[in-house]
Amino acid sequence: MRCPTLVVCGERDSVNMKAARFFAQNIRDAELRIIEGAGHVVNEEKPEALARALDEFYGAY
């Protein structure tokens, strides 16, 4: 991939955490954001935290 990449995972999403870390480590210049207190459905559980992460990420470009 040749575009900025943000990998997002909820802190309590134990099923996907390994994959999220793998993608973040293996996609060039990818950034991993762990959303505290969230499980698998980050957008429903912590929408404000997700919005902040997206704003910060897109704001850098």
PDB file of C-alpha atoms in Angstrom:
ATOM      1  CA  MET A   1       0.000   0.000   0.000  1.00  0.00           C
ATOM      2  CA  ARG A   2       1.220   3.456  -0.818  1.00  0.00           C
ATOM      3  CA  CYS A   3      -1.193   5.602   1.105  1.00  0.00           C
ATOM      4  CA  PRO A   4      -1.367   6.640   4.736  1.00  0.00           C
ATOM      5  CA  THR A   5      -2.941   3.829   6.728  1.00  0.00           C
ATOM      6  CA  LEU A   6      -4.617   3.931  10.109  1.00  0.00           C
ATOM      7  CA  VAL A   7      -5.312   0.653  11.874  1.00  0.00           C
ATOM      8  CA  VAL A   8      -7.877   0.992  14.657  1.00  0.00           C
ATOM      9  CA  CYS A   9      -8.658  -1.611  17.285  1.00  0.00           C
ATOM     10  CA  GLY A  10     -10.559  -1.530  20.550  1.00  0.00           C
ATOM     11  CA  GLU A  11      -8.499  -2.208  23.644  1.00  0.00           C
ATOM     12  CA  ARG A  12     -10.817  -5.075  24.630  1.00  0.00           C
ATOM     13  CA  ASP A  13     -11.043  -6.581  21.116  1.00  0.00           C
ATOM     14  CA  SER A  14      -8.912  -9.603  21.927  1.00  0.00           C
ATOM     15  CA  VAL A  15      -9.966 -11.448  18.771  1.00  0.00           C
ATOM     16  CA  ASN A  16      -8.627  -8.768  16.397  1.00  0.00           C
ATOM     17  CA  MET A  17      -5.747  -7.270  18.396  1.00  0.00           C
ATOM     18  CA  LYS A  18      -3.161  -9.676  16.981  1.00  0.00           C
ATOM     19  CA  ALA A  19      -4.238  -8.905  13.401  1.00  0.00           C
ATOM     20  CA  ALA A  20      -4.284  -5.156  14.080  1.00  0.00           C
ATOM     21  CA  ARG A  21      -0.712  -5.270  15.380  1.00  0.00           C
ATOM     22  CA  PHE A  22       0.351  -7.415  12.416  1.00  0.00           C
ATOM     23  CA  PHE A  23      -1.130  -4.988   9.885  1.00  0.00           C
ATOM     24  CA  ALA A  24       0.365  -1.976  11.641  1.00  0.00           C
ATOM     25  CA  GLN A  25       3.804  -3.593  11.623  1.00  0.00           C
ATOM     26  CA  ASN A  26       3.634  -4.850   8.045  1.00  0.00           C
ATOM     27  CA  ILE A  27       2.047  -1.977   6.164  1.00  0.00           C
ATOM     28  CA  ARG A  28       4.626   0.693   5.407  1.00  0.00           C
ATOM     29  CA  ASP A  29       4.135   3.770   7.579  1.00  0.00           C
ATOM     30  CA  ALA A  30       0.920   2.446   9.120  1.00  0.00           C
ATOM     31  CA  GLU A  31      -0.202   3.847  12.438  1.00  0.00           C
ATOM     32  CA  LEU A  32      -1.968   1.753  15.071  1.00  0.00           C
ATOM     33  CA  ARG A  33      -4.500   3.382  17.351  1.00  0.00           C
ATOM     34  CA  ILE A  34      -5.846   1.380  20.281  1.00  0.00           C
ATOM     35  CA  ILE A  35      -9.110   2.873  21.512  1.00  0.00           C
ATOM     36  CA  GLU A  36      -9.198   2.564  25.302  1.00  0.00           C
ATOM     37  CA  GLY A  37     -12.250   0.945  26.840  1.00  0.00           C
ATOM     38  CA  ALA A  38     -13.641  -0.224  23.499  1.00  0.00           C
ATOM     39  CA  GLY A  39     -14.234  -3.730  22.298  1.00  0.00           C
ATOM     40  CA  HIS A  40     -14.938  -4.856  18.753  1.00  0.00           C
ATOM     41  CA  VAL A  41     -17.539  -2.216  17.841  1.00  0.00           C
ATOM     42  CA  VAL A  42     -15.435   0.895  18.395  1.00  0.00           C
ATOM     43  CA  ASN A  43     -17.738   3.216  16.445  1.00  0.00           C
ATOM     44  CA  GLU A  44     -20.673   2.388  18.734  1.00  0.00           C
ATOM     45  CA  GLU A  45     -18.809   1.984  22.014  1.00  0.00           C
ATOM     46  CA  LYS A  46     -16.444   4.976  21.830  1.00  0.00           C
ATOM     47  CA  PRO A  47     -17.541   7.215  18.936  1.00  0.00           C
ATOM     48  CA  GLU A  48     -15.892  10.350  20.338  1.00  0.00           C
ATOM     49  CA  ALA A  49     -12.537   8.611  20.772  1.00  0.00           C
ATOM     50  CA  LEU A  50     -12.762   7.196  17.256  1.00  0.00           C
ATOM     51  CA  ALA A  51     -13.628  10.619  15.841  1.00  0.00           C
ATOM     52  CA  ARG A  52     -10.604  12.155  17.607  1.00  0.00           C
ATOM     53  CA  ALA A  53      -8.308   9.433  16.245  1.00  0.00           C
ATOM     54  CA  LEU A  54      -9.616   9.985  12.718  1.00  0.00           C
ATOM     55  CA  ASP A  55      -9.381  13.783  12.982  1.00  0.00           C
ATOM     56  CA  GLU A  56      -5.781  13.569  14.210  1.00  0.00           C
ATOM     57  CA  PHE A  57      -4.824  11.067  11.524  1.00  0.00           C
ATOM     58  CA  TYR A  58      -6.429  12.934   8.616  1.00  0.00           C
ATOM     59  CA  GLY A  59      -5.266  16.263   9.986  1.00  0.00           C
ATOM     60  CA  ALA A  60      -1.679  15.161   9.494  1.00  0.00           C
ATOM     61  CA  TYR A  61      -2.213  14.878   5.712  1.00  0.00           C
TER      62      TYR A  61
END
